[in-house]
Amino acid sequence: MQKSISIDYDIEWHNNEYKILLNGKEYTGLKVIEVLPTHKVNTLEFCGDVIVNKLILDDIDTEYFVHHGFTENPQRGNASKTCVKYFFKTPIWSWFLDWKQNDNSAIRELSKTHQGFIPL
Amino acid sequence: MTIQLSENYPKLIRDLFLYDVGVQYYPSEELTCDQIFEQIAYMPIDLGKSVDYKAMLDEATELPYIQSSTDADRCYMYGPTGTKDPRCERIDSNHKEFEYKINMDGCPTIKTFIEQVSEIGQITYLSFKRMLPKHFINPHVDSICNPFKIYVPLTWPTGNYFKMYKKGFIPFEPLVPFLVNTGNHVHSVINDSNEDRYIFSFYADWGSDKWQKIIKNSYGKLIKD
């Protein structure tokens, strides 16, 4: 049986309103609870003039993953004038540990040390 | 084995302990040191030394630990000359000179241990850790450190766990050293007992012939047993 997960966040927005799209479907409200497939990559988009400060998936604080959102330019970050888009999988705990292990690999750490922050 | 923890621990730790059923597989044939380093996340290791661990524990309880509010208290004891605590042997370290970082007058047995083990091949970093009840270390990977270190639990009260993602729980018991690859595997540690827990860990020149022999022989013993 697939399990529903909660999606919680802390964002700042300016000018007009913002929209949240989960797998392309718009949501309103402060917290999203949804059953998500385990065999696909999910997308979460915060659209508008937004800064995403915190992203808590399934009650797990995803820490600095929040800075790895896709933005309108080729960079990564947590702020955009249009949309910040995140990709993630479920179960959250194992996806996040895989992501963390990859982001902290020795090769990436050496790159970060010598070249600064390197988005994936 | 999976474990259901209380809400004292963050959700990520609770899920890791409850849902991750991965285990370390030990190939049944002899492995070279390179293969061990590449394929084995943890294994018991026979240092081939007679060590008075009881005396070491007595000394360990009196060390000047730097306290942590949630994870492990640390005492940096031995490492590269002249540097601040790098918290591990850094992966890019090329130090050749090492020194004690605290006054060793109060811990002669630990000093003897360091001298004895350095005869095998240079120890490059050694620290003691005390973990208080209900403290925990969040899942992380020590990628900027030498991936391989030896842990020696001086106590391991029931309720202490060292969990490696996709590799299971290290079957620690008091006074049994383990070689652990913390640089390539996410791991998390908790003390869910009501007692303080003491452990020390060290890095060494794993390229030295004697260390390579010890590691290889320890693996051979593991698969024979």
Coordinates of C-alpha atoms in Angstrom, one line a residue:
Chain A
M1 CA 0.0 0.0 0.0
Q2 CA 1.3 3.4 -0.9
K3 CA 1.8 5.8 2.0
S4 CA 0.8 9.4 2.0
I5 CA 3.5 11.9 2.9
S6 CA 3.3 15.5 4.1
I7 CA 5.1 18.3 2.4
D8 CA 5.8 21.3 4.5
Y9 CA 7.8 24.4 3.7
D10 CA 8.8 27.9 4.6
I11 CA 8.8 30.4 1.8
E12 CA 9.0 34.1 1.2
W13 CA 7.2 35.7 -1.8
H14 CA 7.1 39.2 -3.2
N15 CA 4.8 41.1 -5.6
N16 CA 2.0 38.8 -6.6
E17 CA 0.9 35.5 -5.2
Y18 CA 2.7 32.2 -5.6
K19 CA 1.6 28.8 -6.7
I20 CA 2.7 25.4 -5.7
L21 CA 2.7 22.6 -8.2
L22 CA 3.2 19.0 -7.2
N23 CA 3.8 16.8 -10.2
G24 CA 2.3 19.5 -12.3
K25 CA -0.9 19.8 -10.2
E26 CA -1.6 23.0 -8.4
Y27 CA -2.1 23.0 -4.6
T28 CA -3.3 25.6 -2.2
G29 CA -2.8 25.8 1.5
L30 CA 0.2 25.6 3.7
K31 CA 0.7 21.8 3.9
V32 CA 0.3 19.2 1.2
I33 CA -0.4 15.6 2.0
E34 CA -0.3 13.2 -0.9
V35 CA 0.3 9.6 -1.9
L36 CA 3.3 9.6 -4.2
P37 CA 4.6 6.8 -6.4
T38 CA 7.9 5.1 -5.4
H39 CA 9.0 4.3 -9.0
K40 CA 9.0 7.8 -10.4
V41 CA 10.7 11.1 -9.7
N42 CA 8.3 13.7 -8.3
T43 CA 8.5 17.4 -8.9
L44 CA 7.6 20.2 -6.6
E45 CA 7.5 23.7 -8.0
F46 CA 7.2 27.0 -6.1
C47 CA 6.2 29.6 -8.8
G48 CA 6.3 33.3 -8.4
D49 CA 8.9 35.7 -7.0
V50 CA 9.8 33.3 -4.3
I51 CA 12.6 32.2 -1.9
V52 CA 12.2 28.7 -0.4
N53 CA 13.8 28.7 3.0
K54 CA 12.9 25.3 4.2
L55 CA 11.5 22.1 2.8
I56 CA 10.3 19.4 5.0
L57 CA 9.2 16.2 3.3
D58 CA 7.5 13.4 5.2
D59 CA 8.5 15.2 8.4
I60 CA 12.2 15.1 7.4
D61 CA 14.0 18.4 7.2
T62 CA 15.8 18.2 3.9
E63 CA 18.4 20.8 5.1
Y64 CA 20.5 22.3 2.4
F65 CA 18.8 20.4 -0.4
V66 CA 16.6 23.4 -0.5
H67 CA 19.4 25.2 -2.2
H68 CA 19.5 22.7 -5.0
G69 CA 16.3 23.8 -6.7
F70 CA 16.2 24.3 -10.5
T71 CA 15.7 27.9 -11.4
E72 CA 15.0 29.8 -14.6
N73 CA 18.7 30.3 -15.3
P74 CA 21.1 27.4 -15.6
Q75 CA 22.0 27.7 -11.9
R76 CA 20.6 26.0 -8.8
G77 CA 19.3 27.7 -5.8
N78 CA 16.3 28.5 -3.6
A79 CA 15.2 31.8 -5.2
S80 CA 13.6 32.7 -8.4
K81 CA 11.5 35.3 -10.1
T82 CA 9.5 32.6 -11.9
C83 CA 9.8 29.1 -10.4
V84 CA 12.0 27.0 -8.2
K85 CA 11.7 23.3 -9.1
Y86 CA 12.7 20.4 -6.9
F87 CA 13.0 16.7 -7.9
F88 CA 12.7 14.0 -5.3
K89 CA 11.7 10.4 -4.8
T90 CA 9.9 8.4 -2.2
P91 CA 10.4 6.9 0.4
I92 CA 11.9 10.3 1.5
W93 CA 14.3 8.9 4.0
S94 CA 16.1 6.7 1.5
W95 CA 16.0 9.2 -1.3
F96 CA 17.4 11.9 1.0
L97 CA 20.2 9.6 2.3
D98 CA 21.1 8.6 -1.3
W99 CA 21.1 12.3 -2.3
K100 CA 23.2 13.2 0.8
Q101 CA 25.7 10.4 0.2
N102 CA 26.1 11.5 -3.4
D103 CA 26.3 15.2 -2.6
N104 CA 29.0 14.5 0.0
S105 CA 31.1 12.1 -2.0
A106 CA 34.8 12.6 -1.7
I107 CA 35.0 13.7 -5.3
R108 CA 32.4 16.4 -4.8
E109 CA 33.9 17.5 -1.6
L110 CA 37.2 18.0 -3.2
S111 CA 35.6 20.0 -6.0
K112 CA 33.8 22.1 -3.4
T113 CA 37.0 22.7 -1.5
H114 CA 38.9 23.9 -4.5
Q115 CA 36.2 25.5 -6.6
G116 CA 33.5 26.5 -4.2
F117 CA 29.9 25.4 -4.3
I118 CA 29.3 23.1 -7.2
P119 CA 25.6 22.4 -7.9
L120 CA 24.9 18.9 -9.1
Chain B
M1 CA 17.3 -6.3 11.9
T2 CA 15.2 -3.1 12.2
I3 CA 14.5 -1.1 15.3
Q4 CA 11.6 1.2 16.2
L5 CA 12.9 4.2 18.0
S6 CA 11.0 6.8 20.1
E7 CA 10.3 10.3 18.9
N8 CA 13.3 11.5 20.9
Y9 CA 15.2 10.9 17.6
P10 CA 14.7 12.8 14.4
K11 CA 12.4 11.3 11.8
L12 CA 15.3 10.6 9.4
I13 CA 17.1 8.5 12.0
R14 CA 13.8 6.7 13.0
D15 CA 13.1 5.8 9.4
L16 CA 16.7 4.7 8.7
F17 CA 16.6 2.4 11.7
L18 CA 13.1 1.1 11.0
Y19 CA 13.0 0.6 7.2
D20 CA 16.6 0.0 6.0
V21 CA 17.1 -3.8 5.9
G22 CA 20.4 -3.7 4.0
V23 CA 23.3 -5.9 5.4
Q24 CA 27.0 -6.2 4.9
Y25 CA 27.9 -9.2 2.7
Y26 CA 31.2 -10.8 3.3
P27 CA 32.5 -12.7 0.2
S28 CA 33.7 -16.1 1.3
E29 CA 37.0 -16.0 -0.5
E30 CA 40.2 -14.3 0.6
L31 CA 40.3 -10.6 -0.3
T32 CA 43.2 -8.4 -1.0
C33 CA 43.5 -5.2 1.1
D34 CA 42.3 -3.1 -1.8
Q35 CA 39.3 -5.3 -2.2
I36 CA 38.5 -5.0 1.5
F37 CA 38.8 -1.3 1.4
E38 CA 36.6 -1.2 -1.7
Q39 CA 33.9 -3.7 -0.7
I40 CA 33.7 -4.0 3.1
A41 CA 31.9 -1.4 5.1
Y42 CA 33.0 -2.8 8.5
M43 CA 34.7 -5.9 9.9
P44 CA 36.3 -7.0 13.2
I45 CA 40.0 -6.5 13.3
D46 CA 42.6 -8.3 15.4
L47 CA 45.3 -5.8 16.4
G48 CA 47.4 -8.6 17.7
K49 CA 48.2 -6.7 20.9
S50 CA 47.5 -7.4 24.5
V51 CA 45.7 -4.3 25.7
D52 CA 44.5 -3.4 29.2
Y53 CA 41.2 -2.0 28.0
K54 CA 39.8 -1.9 31.6
A55 CA 42.6 0.5 32.5
M56 CA 42.0 2.5 29.3
L57 CA 38.3 2.8 30.2
D58 CA 39.2 4.1 33.7
E59 CA 41.4 6.7 32.1
A60 CA 38.8 7.5 29.4
T61 CA 36.2 8.5 31.9
E62 CA 38.5 11.2 33.2
L63 CA 39.5 12.8 29.9
P64 CA 38.8 16.5 29.1
Y65 CA 36.0 16.1 26.7
I66 CA 34.6 19.0 24.6
Q67 CA 30.9 18.6 25.3
S68 CA 28.1 18.5 22.7
S69 CA 24.5 19.2 23.5
T70 CA 23.1 16.4 21.3
D71 CA 25.8 14.2 19.8
A72 CA 29.1 12.9 21.1
D73 CA 31.6 14.6 23.4
R74 CA 35.1 14.5 22.0
C75 CA 38.6 14.4 23.3
Y76 CA 41.3 15.0 20.6
M77 CA 44.3 13.1 21.9
Y78 CA 46.8 12.5 19.1
G79 CA 47.3 14.0 15.6
P80 CA 49.4 16.1 13.3
T81 CA 51.9 18.4 14.9
G82 CA 50.9 22.0 15.3
T83 CA 47.4 21.8 13.8
K84 CA 44.0 22.5 15.4
D85 CA 41.7 19.5 15.6
P86 CA 40.8 18.6 12.0
R87 CA 38.3 16.1 13.6
C88 CA 39.7 13.3 11.6
E89 CA 42.6 12.4 9.4
R90 CA 41.8 14.6 6.4
I91 CA 41.7 12.9 3.0
D92 CA 44.3 15.3 1.7
S93 CA 46.6 15.2 4.7
N94 CA 50.2 14.6 4.1
H95 CA 51.5 15.3 7.6
K96 CA 54.6 13.3 8.7
E97 CA 55.0 14.5 12.3
F98 CA 52.5 13.7 15.1
E99 CA 52.1 14.6 18.7
Y100 CA 49.9 14.2 21.8
K101 CA 47.3 16.9 22.1
I102 CA 46.7 16.7 25.8
N103 CA 48.9 16.1 28.9
M104 CA 49.2 12.3 29.0
D105 CA 50.3 12.0 32.6
G106 CA 46.8 11.0 33.6
C107 CA 46.5 8.3 31.0
P108 CA 49.6 6.1 30.8
T109 CA 47.7 3.1 29.5
I110 CA 46.3 5.0 26.6
K111 CA 49.8 6.4 25.9
T112 CA 51.2 2.8 25.9
F113 CA 48.4 1.7 23.5
I114 CA 49.3 4.5 21.1
E115 CA 53.0 3.6 21.2
Q116 CA 52.3 -0.1 20.8
V117 CA 49.9 0.3 17.8
S118 CA 52.2 2.9 16.2
E119 CA 54.7 0.1 16.0
I120 CA 52.5 -1.6 13.4
G121 CA 52.4 1.6 11.4
Q122 CA 52.0 5.3 12.2
I123 CA 48.8 6.4 13.9
T124 CA 47.7 9.6 12.3
Y125 CA 44.8 10.7 14.4
L126 CA 43.2 9.4 17.6
S127 CA 40.2 10.7 19.6
F128 CA 38.0 9.5 22.3
K129 CA 34.2 10.0 22.3
R130 CA 31.7 9.9 25.1
M131 CA 28.1 9.7 24.2
L132 CA 25.5 10.5 26.8
P133 CA 22.1 8.7 27.1
K134 CA 19.6 9.7 24.4
H135 CA 22.2 11.6 22.3
F136 CA 22.5 10.8 18.6
I137 CA 24.6 11.6 15.6
N138 CA 22.5 12.4 12.5
P139 CA 23.1 10.4 9.3
H140 CA 26.2 11.7 7.6
V141 CA 29.2 10.6 5.6
D142 CA 32.8 11.4 6.5
S143 CA 33.9 12.1 2.9
I144 CA 36.6 14.6 3.7
C145 CA 38.3 12.1 6.0
N146 CA 40.4 9.1 5.4
P147 CA 37.6 6.6 4.8
F148 CA 39.0 3.9 7.0
K149 CA 39.2 4.1 10.8
I150 CA 39.3 1.7 13.6
Y151 CA 36.8 2.0 16.4
V152 CA 37.3 0.4 19.8
P153 CA 34.2 0.5 22.0
L154 CA 35.3 0.5 25.6
T155 CA 31.7 0.2 26.7
W156 CA 28.6 -0.5 24.6
P157 CA 25.6 -0.6 26.8
T158 CA 22.5 -2.3 25.4
G159 CA 20.6 0.4 23.4
N160 CA 23.7 1.7 21.6
Y161 CA 23.6 1.4 17.8
F162 CA 26.0 2.2 15.0
K163 CA 23.9 2.0 11.8
M164 CA 25.3 2.1 8.3
Y165 CA 22.9 2.9 5.5
K166 CA 22.3 -0.3 3.4
K167 CA 24.9 -2.2 5.4
G168 CA 23.1 -2.9 8.7
F169 CA 24.2 -2.4 12.3
I170 CA 27.9 -2.9 13.3
P171 CA 27.8 -5.7 15.9
F172 CA 29.9 -3.7 18.3
E173 CA 30.6 -5.2 21.7
P174 CA 33.0 -3.9 24.3
L175 CA 36.7 -4.2 23.5
V176 CA 36.3 -5.6 20.1
P177 CA 38.0 -3.4 17.5
F178 CA 36.3 -2.9 14.1
L179 CA 37.7 -1.4 10.9
V180 CA 34.9 0.9 9.6
N181 CA 34.6 2.7 6.3
T182 CA 32.9 5.9 7.4
G183 CA 34.0 7.9 4.3
N184 CA 31.9 6.1 1.7
H185 CA 28.8 5.1 3.7
V186 CA 26.2 7.2 5.4
H187 CA 26.0 6.3 9.1
S188 CA 24.2 7.3 12.2
V189 CA 24.8 6.6 15.9
I190 CA 22.6 6.7 18.9
N191 CA 22.8 5.9 22.6
D192 CA 19.3 4.8 23.6
S193 CA 20.6 3.4 26.9
N194 CA 20.7 5.1 30.3
E195 CA 24.5 5.0 30.6
D196 CA 27.3 7.0 29.1
R197 CA 29.1 5.2 26.3
Y198 CA 32.8 5.4 25.6
I199 CA 34.6 4.6 22.4
F200 CA 37.8 5.6 20.8
S201 CA 38.8 5.6 17.2
F202 CA 42.0 6.1 15.2
Y203 CA 43.4 6.4 11.7
A204 CA 46.7 4.9 10.7
D205 CA 49.0 4.5 7.7
W206 CA 47.0 1.8 6.1
G207 CA 49.6 1.5 3.3
S208 CA 52.2 0.1 5.7
D209 CA 53.0 -3.6 5.2
K210 CA 52.1 -4.5 8.8
W211 CA 48.7 -2.8 8.7
Q212 CA 47.9 -4.4 5.4
K213 CA 48.8 -7.8 6.8
I214 CA 46.6 -7.3 9.9
I215 CA 43.7 -6.2 7.8
K216 CA 44.1 -9.1 5.4
N217 CA 44.5 -11.6 8.1
S218 CA 41.6 -10.3 10.1
Y219 CA 39.4 -10.8 7.0
G220 CA 40.7 -14.3 6.6
K221 CA 39.8 -15.0 10.2
L222 CA 36.4 -13.5 9.8
I223 CA 35.4 -15.8 6.9
K224 CA 37.0 -18.8 8.5
D225 CA 34.9 -18.3 11.7

